mmCIF file of C-alpha atoms and ligand atoms in Angstrom:
data_model
loop_
_atom_site.group_PDB
_atom_site.id
_atom_site.type_symbol
_atom_site.label_atom_id
_atom_site.label_comp_id
_atom_site.label_asym_id
_atom_site.label_seq_id
_atom_site.Cartn_x
_atom_site.Cartn_y
_atom_site.Cartn_z
ATOM 1 C CA UNK A 1 0.116 -0.185 -0.302
ATOM 2 C CA UNK A 2 1.504 3.386 -1.037
ATOM 3 C CA UNK A 3 0.512 6.394 0.594
ATOM 4 C CA UNK A 4 1.985 9.490 -0.182
ATOM 5 C CA UNK A 5 0.194 12.942 1.231
ATOM 6 C CA UNK A 6 1.688 16.415 -0.112
ATOM 7 C CA UNK A 7 1.508 19.422 2.036
ATOM 8 C CA UNK A 8 3.059 23.056 0.520
ATOM 9 C CA UNK A 9 6.520 21.981 2.030
ATOM 10 C CA UNK A 10 6.265 18.266 3.140
ATOM 11 C CA UNK A 11 5.672 14.889 1.674
ATOM 12 C CA UNK A 12 4.494 12.466 4.132
ATOM 13 C CA UNK A 13 5.442 8.791 3.203
ATOM 14 C CA UNK A 14 5.937 5.392 4.029
ATOM 15 C CA UNK A 15 9.186 4.557 5.740
ATOM 16 C CA UNK A 16 12.844 3.292 4.095
ATOM 17 C CA UNK A 17 15.610 1.612 5.422
ATOM 18 C CA UNK A 18 17.652 4.982 5.183
ATOM 19 C CA UNK A 19 15.372 7.294 7.498
ATOM 20 C CA UNK A 20 16.757 5.012 10.195
ATOM 21 C CA UNK A 21 19.781 7.118 10.725
ATOM 22 C CA UNK A 22 17.877 10.679 10.757
ATOM 23 C CA UNK A 23 15.068 9.428 12.821
ATOM 24 C CA UNK A 24 17.471 7.777 15.366
ATOM 25 C CA UNK A 25 19.142 11.337 15.484
ATOM 26 C CA UNK A 26 15.781 12.876 16.443
ATOM 27 C CA UNK A 27 14.936 10.488 19.028
ATOM 28 C CA UNK A 28 18.471 10.670 20.886
ATOM 29 C CA UNK A 29 17.639 14.199 21.638
ATOM 30 C CA UNK A 30 16.486 14.683 25.492
ATOM 31 C CA UNK A 31 14.449 18.133 24.195
ATOM 32 C CA UNK A 32 12.587 16.037 21.639
ATOM 33 C CA UNK A 33 11.702 13.396 24.077
ATOM 34 C CA UNK A 34 10.938 15.266 27.107
ATOM 35 C CA UNK A 35 6.833 14.847 26.775
ATOM 36 C CA UNK A 36 6.747 11.482 25.713
ATOM 37 C CA UNK A 37 6.586 8.032 27.292
ATOM 38 C CA UNK A 38 8.980 8.595 30.602
ATOM 39 C CA UNK A 39 11.284 10.745 28.815
ATOM 40 C CA UNK A 40 14.036 8.287 27.960
ATOM 41 C CA UNK A 41 15.584 8.936 24.602
ATOM 42 C CA UNK A 42 16.021 5.923 22.187
ATOM 43 C CA UNK A 43 18.886 4.245 20.545
ATOM 44 C CA UNK A 44 19.299 3.575 16.939
ATOM 45 C CA UNK A 45 18.070 -0.386 17.595
ATOM 46 C CA UNK A 46 14.848 1.210 19.166
ATOM 47 C CA UNK A 47 14.608 3.332 16.481
ATOM 48 C CA UNK A 48 14.854 0.915 13.486
ATOM 49 C CA UNK A 49 12.481 -1.499 15.501
ATOM 50 C CA UNK A 50 10.122 1.533 16.026
ATOM 51 C CA UNK A 51 10.097 2.018 12.153
ATOM 52 C CA UNK A 52 9.162 -1.688 11.500
ATOM 53 C CA UNK A 53 6.309 -2.103 14.058
ATOM 54 C CA UNK A 54 5.007 1.534 12.430
ATOM 55 C CA UNK A 55 5.174 -0.245 8.925
ATOM 56 C CA UNK A 56 3.598 -3.258 10.397
ATOM 57 C CA UNK A 57 0.838 -0.856 11.811
ATOM 58 C CA UNK A 58 0.500 0.611 8.094
ATOM 59 C CA UNK A 59 0.062 -2.927 6.580
ATOM 60 C CA UNK A 60 -2.158 -4.380 9.174
ATOM 61 C CA UNK A 61 -4.545 -1.613 9.945
ATOM 62 C CA UNK A 62 -4.006 0.812 6.633
ATOM 63 C CA UNK A 63 -2.952 3.683 9.241
ATOM 64 C CA UNK A 64 0.158 4.269 10.712
ATOM 65 C CA UNK A 65 2.787 7.267 11.303
ATOM 66 C CA UNK A 66 4.361 9.051 8.085
ATOM 67 C CA UNK A 67 7.715 9.868 7.508
ATOM 68 C CA UNK A 68 7.802 13.729 7.248
ATOM 69 C CA UNK A 69 9.986 14.880 4.652
ATOM 70 C CA UNK A 70 11.060 18.624 3.346
ATOM 71 C CA UNK A 71 9.967 18.333 -0.103
ATOM 72 C CA UNK A 72 12.728 20.083 -1.460
ATOM 73 C CA UNK A 73 15.745 19.496 0.621
ATOM 74 C CA UNK A 74 14.743 15.629 0.468
ATOM 75 C CA UNK A 75 15.199 15.936 4.419
ATOM 76 C CA UNK A 76 13.568 13.810 7.006
ATOM 77 C CA UNK A 77 12.432 15.814 9.666
ATOM 78 C CA UNK A 78 10.377 13.738 11.911
ATOM 79 C CA UNK A 79 6.656 12.047 11.720
ATOM 80 C CA UNK A 80 3.187 12.946 11.630
ATOM 81 C CA UNK A 81 0.413 10.235 11.694
ATOM 82 C CA UNK A 82 -1.766 7.525 13.460
ATOM 83 C CA UNK A 83 -1.698 5.182 15.843
ATOM 84 C CA UNK A 84 -3.774 3.352 18.028
ATOM 85 C CA UNK A 85 -3.223 4.520 21.662
ATOM 86 C CA UNK A 86 -3.493 1.064 23.615
ATOM 87 C CA UNK A 87 -1.619 2.776 26.285
ATOM 88 C CA UNK A 88 -4.668 4.291 27.325
ATOM 89 C CA UNK A 89 -7.348 1.953 27.372
ATOM 90 C CA UNK A 90 -9.632 4.122 29.050
ATOM 91 C CA UNK A 91 -10.341 6.000 25.546
ATOM 92 C CA UNK A 92 -10.211 2.942 23.369
ATOM 93 C CA UNK A 93 -11.136 1.969 20.581
ATOM 94 C CA UNK A 94 -9.857 4.931 19.307
ATOM 95 C CA UNK A 95 -7.180 6.106 16.481
ATOM 96 C CA UNK A 96 -4.904 8.821 18.197
ATOM 97 C CA UNK A 97 -3.159 11.529 15.669
ATOM 98 C CA UNK A 98 0.330 12.423 16.751
ATOM 99 C CA UNK A 99 3.682 14.287 15.911
ATOM 100 C CA UNK A 100 7.115 14.555 16.464
ATOM 101 C CA UNK A 101 10.055 16.639 14.900
ATOM 102 C CA UNK A 102 13.770 17.068 15.201
ATOM 103 C CA UNK A 103 14.372 20.462 17.252
ATOM 104 C CA UNK A 104 15.845 22.374 14.396
ATOM 105 C CA UNK A 105 12.874 22.036 12.422
ATOM 106 C CA UNK A 106 10.081 23.182 15.495
ATOM 107 C CA UNK A 107 8.471 26.932 15.141
ATOM 108 C CA UNK A 108 7.716 27.079 11.567
ATOM 109 C CA UNK A 109 4.450 25.761 11.449
ATOM 110 C CA UNK A 110 5.363 22.187 9.761
ATOM 111 C CA UNK A 111 3.796 19.649 12.743
ATOM 112 C CA UNK A 112 0.334 21.746 12.156
ATOM 113 C CA UNK A 113 0.855 21.663 8.334
ATOM 114 C CA UNK A 114 1.466 17.779 8.325
ATOM 115 C CA UNK A 115 -1.147 17.233 10.567
ATOM 116 C CA UNK A 116 -4.050 18.953 8.845
ATOM 117 C CA UNK A 117 -3.314 16.744 6.042
ATOM 118 C CA UNK A 118 -3.194 13.486 8.265
ATOM 119 C CA UNK A 119 -6.512 14.299 9.719
ATOM 120 C CA UNK A 120 -7.968 15.268 6.283
ATOM 121 C CA UNK A 121 -6.597 11.626 5.618
ATOM 122 C CA UNK A 122 -8.322 10.156 8.356
ATOM 123 C CA UNK A 123 -11.628 11.623 8.052
ATOM 124 C CA UNK A 124 -12.144 11.230 4.357
ATOM 125 C CA UNK A 125 -9.655 8.310 3.350
ATOM 126 C CA UNK A 126 -10.263 6.237 6.419
ATOM 127 C CA UNK A 127 -13.606 7.363 7.070
ATOM 128 C CA UNK A 128 -12.871 7.903 11.001
ATOM 129 C CA UNK A 129 -15.755 9.627 12.969
ATOM 130 C CA UNK A 130 -13.341 10.106 15.838
ATOM 131 C CA UNK A 131 -9.883 11.245 16.123
ATOM 132 C CA UNK A 132 -8.062 11.980 19.825
ATOM 133 C CA UNK A 133 -4.781 13.346 20.637
ATOM 134 C CA UNK A 134 -3.061 12.863 23.850
ATOM 135 C CA UNK A 135 -0.203 15.075 25.469
ATOM 136 C CA UNK A 136 1.519 15.242 28.533
ATOM 137 C CA UNK A 137 0.306 18.032 30.671
ATOM 138 C CA UNK A 138 2.549 20.937 30.035
ATOM 139 C CA UNK A 139 3.455 20.210 26.602
ATOM 140 C CA UNK A 140 1.931 23.498 25.303
ATOM 141 C CA UNK A 141 3.573 23.511 21.644
ATOM 142 C CA UNK A 142 1.483 19.906 21.185
ATOM 143 C CA UNK A 143 -1.619 21.640 22.939
ATOM 144 C CA UNK A 144 -1.441 24.307 20.674
ATOM 145 C CA UNK A 145 -1.466 21.918 17.634
ATOM 146 C CA UNK A 146 -4.440 20.121 19.077
ATOM 147 C CA UNK A 147 -6.149 23.507 19.250
ATOM 148 C CA UNK A 148 -5.381 24.805 15.921
ATOM 149 C CA UNK A 149 -6.865 21.293 14.287
ATOM 150 C CA UNK A 150 -9.886 22.204 16.031
ATOM 151 C CA UNK A 151 -10.059 19.513 18.459
ATOM 152 C CA UNK A 152 -11.581 19.744 22.161
ATOM 153 C CA UNK A 153 -10.111 18.758 25.137
ATOM 154 C CA UNK A 154 -12.429 16.046 26.146
ATOM 155 C CA UNK A 155 -10.688 14.836 29.610
ATOM 156 C CA UNK A 156 -7.690 14.780 31.994
ATOM 157 C CA UNK A 157 -6.126 11.721 32.789
ATOM 158 C CA UNK A 158 -2.728 9.872 34.063
ATOM 159 C CA UNK A 159 -0.814 7.728 32.180
ATOM 160 C CA UNK A 160 -1.415 4.186 33.476
ATOM 161 C CA UNK A 161 2.299 3.010 33.301
ATOM 162 C CA UNK A 162 4.402 6.173 34.313
ATOM 163 C CA UNK A 163 1.717 8.196 36.624
ATOM 164 C CA UNK A 164 2.101 11.476 34.563
ATOM 165 C CA UNK A 165 -0.867 13.910 33.701
ATOM 166 C CA UNK A 166 -2.509 13.853 30.345
ATOM 167 C CA UNK A 167 -4.520 15.831 28.419
ATOM 168 C CA UNK A 168 -6.818 14.250 25.847
ATOM 169 C CA UNK A 169 -8.254 15.873 22.779
ATOM 170 C CA UNK A 170 -10.966 14.773 20.679
ATOM 171 C CA UNK A 171 -12.329 15.784 17.134
ATOM 172 C CA UNK A 172 -15.429 13.958 16.142
ATOM 173 C CA UNK A 173 -17.233 14.691 13.136
ATOM 174 C CA UNK A 174 -20.866 14.999 13.009
ATOM 175 C CA UNK A 175 -22.905 12.088 12.018
HETATM 176 C C1 COA B 201 5.288 19.252 19.344
HETATM 177 C C2 COA B 201 6.243 19.614 18.209
HETATM 178 C C3 COA B 201 5.717 18.531 16.811
HETATM 179 C C4 COA B 201 5.382 21.096 17.385
HETATM 180 O O1 COA B 201 6.216 20.951 16.358
HETATM 181 P P1 COA B 201 6.050 22.489 15.658
HETATM 182 O O2 COA B 201 6.593 22.463 13.950
HETATM 183 O O3 COA B 201 7.054 23.513 16.261
HETATM 184 O O4 COA B 201 4.699 22.944 15.787
HETATM 185 P P2 COA B 201 3.838 24.104 14.813
HETATM 186 O O5 COA B 201 4.792 25.353 14.593
HETATM 187 O O6 COA B 201 2.977 23.711 14.000
HETATM 188 O O7 COA B 201 2.763 24.862 15.973
HETATM 189 C C5 COA B 201 3.462 24.768 17.140
HETATM 190 C C6 COA B 201 2.585 25.980 18.229
HETATM 191 O O8 COA B 201 2.999 25.803 19.320
HETATM 192 C C7 COA B 201 3.027 27.094 19.934
HETATM 193 N N1 COA B 201 4.454 26.835 21.011
HETATM 194 C C8 COA B 201 5.286 26.167 20.715
HETATM 195 N N2 COA B 201 5.991 26.234 21.647
HETATM 196 C C9 COA B 201 5.225 26.835 22.550
HETATM 197 C C10 COA B 201 5.841 27.021 24.148
HETATM 198 N N3 COA B 201 6.834 26.429 25.311
HETATM 199 N N4 COA B 201 4.405 27.591 24.800
HETATM 200 C C11 COA B 201 3.609 28.079 24.152
HETATM 201 N N5 COA B 201 3.391 27.696 22.811
HETATM 202 C C12 COA B 201 3.930 27.128 21.894
HETATM 203 C C13 COA B 201 3.612 27.921 18.639
HETATM 204 O O9 COA B 201 4.030 29.377 18.755
HETATM 205 C C14 COA B 201 2.834 27.060 17.462
HETATM 206 O O10 COA B 201 1.309 28.307 17.864
HETATM 207 P P3 COA B 201 1.282 29.044 17.031
HETATM 208 O O11 COA B 201 0.865 28.695 15.223
HETATM 209 O O12 COA B 201 -0.531 29.673 17.450
HETATM 210 O O13 COA B 201 2.055 30.055 16.939
HETATM 211 C C15 COA B 201 7.419 19.769 18.070
HETATM 212 O O14 COA B 201 7.901 20.682 19.084
HETATM 213 C C16 COA B 201 8.125 18.498 18.712
HETATM 214 O O15 COA B 201 8.518 17.598 17.763
HETATM 215 N N6 COA B 201 8.104 18.387 19.995
HETATM 216 C C17 COA B 201 8.990 17.168 20.579
HETATM 217 C C18 COA B 201 7.741 16.055 20.511
HETATM 218 C C19 COA B 201 6.595 15.919 20.942
HETATM 219 O O16 COA B 201 6.308 16.577 22.154
HETATM 220 N N7 COA B 201 5.533 15.272 20.479
HETATM 221 C C20 COA B 201 4.117 15.608 20.829
HETATM 222 C C21 COA B 201 4.132 14.623 21.975
HETATM 223 S S1 COA B 201 2.052 14.716 22.286
#
């Protein structure tokens, strides 16, 4: 299944072997990982395993995380995409939209630009009626993206594994 989404600046596409290096560099930055899971960084092997799992998700469910590449520079900047938030049983069944970019690409509106295209894909191409997004309370940049996407805050909760406060946003289409 080849799926590519184009935004003005980004190509959102399936993962390739040669993305591992660039994604591993992003995952090794403590500032990037600060608000993810327990905040620990990932090494190259963990990143490679992650990419393999994301690709399996695409094959099995027809949704997944897109590799986000700056089209002109042909540079991987991170990911934007869809996943199943199994780590948070209280919101299941659900599909979550999420994003992670390398630090040097922050502050240019790229995550929002990619997320708008992914949300459109979710609603139109996958006929999803409900998409959630979850961030660690305090991750203001991520919350701002959720608001810009037109999502509404649904609940405050706690990460079942790490005990960290979370905010859940949701976007529902009217039936
Ligand atoms: C979250 C992340 C993807 C944002 O990427 P980005 O391309 O800089 O995002 P955008 O520019 O599209 O939008 C960010 C918004 O948050 C705002 N913002 C950024 N940092 C902020 C802060 N510390 N406080 C308040 N607002 C902030 C920006 O001004 C922008 O809002 P605006 O368009 O109204 O000005 C990026 O910071 C990242 O990868 N962080 C690490 C991974 C992560 O936390 N992922 C999310 C897990 S839930």
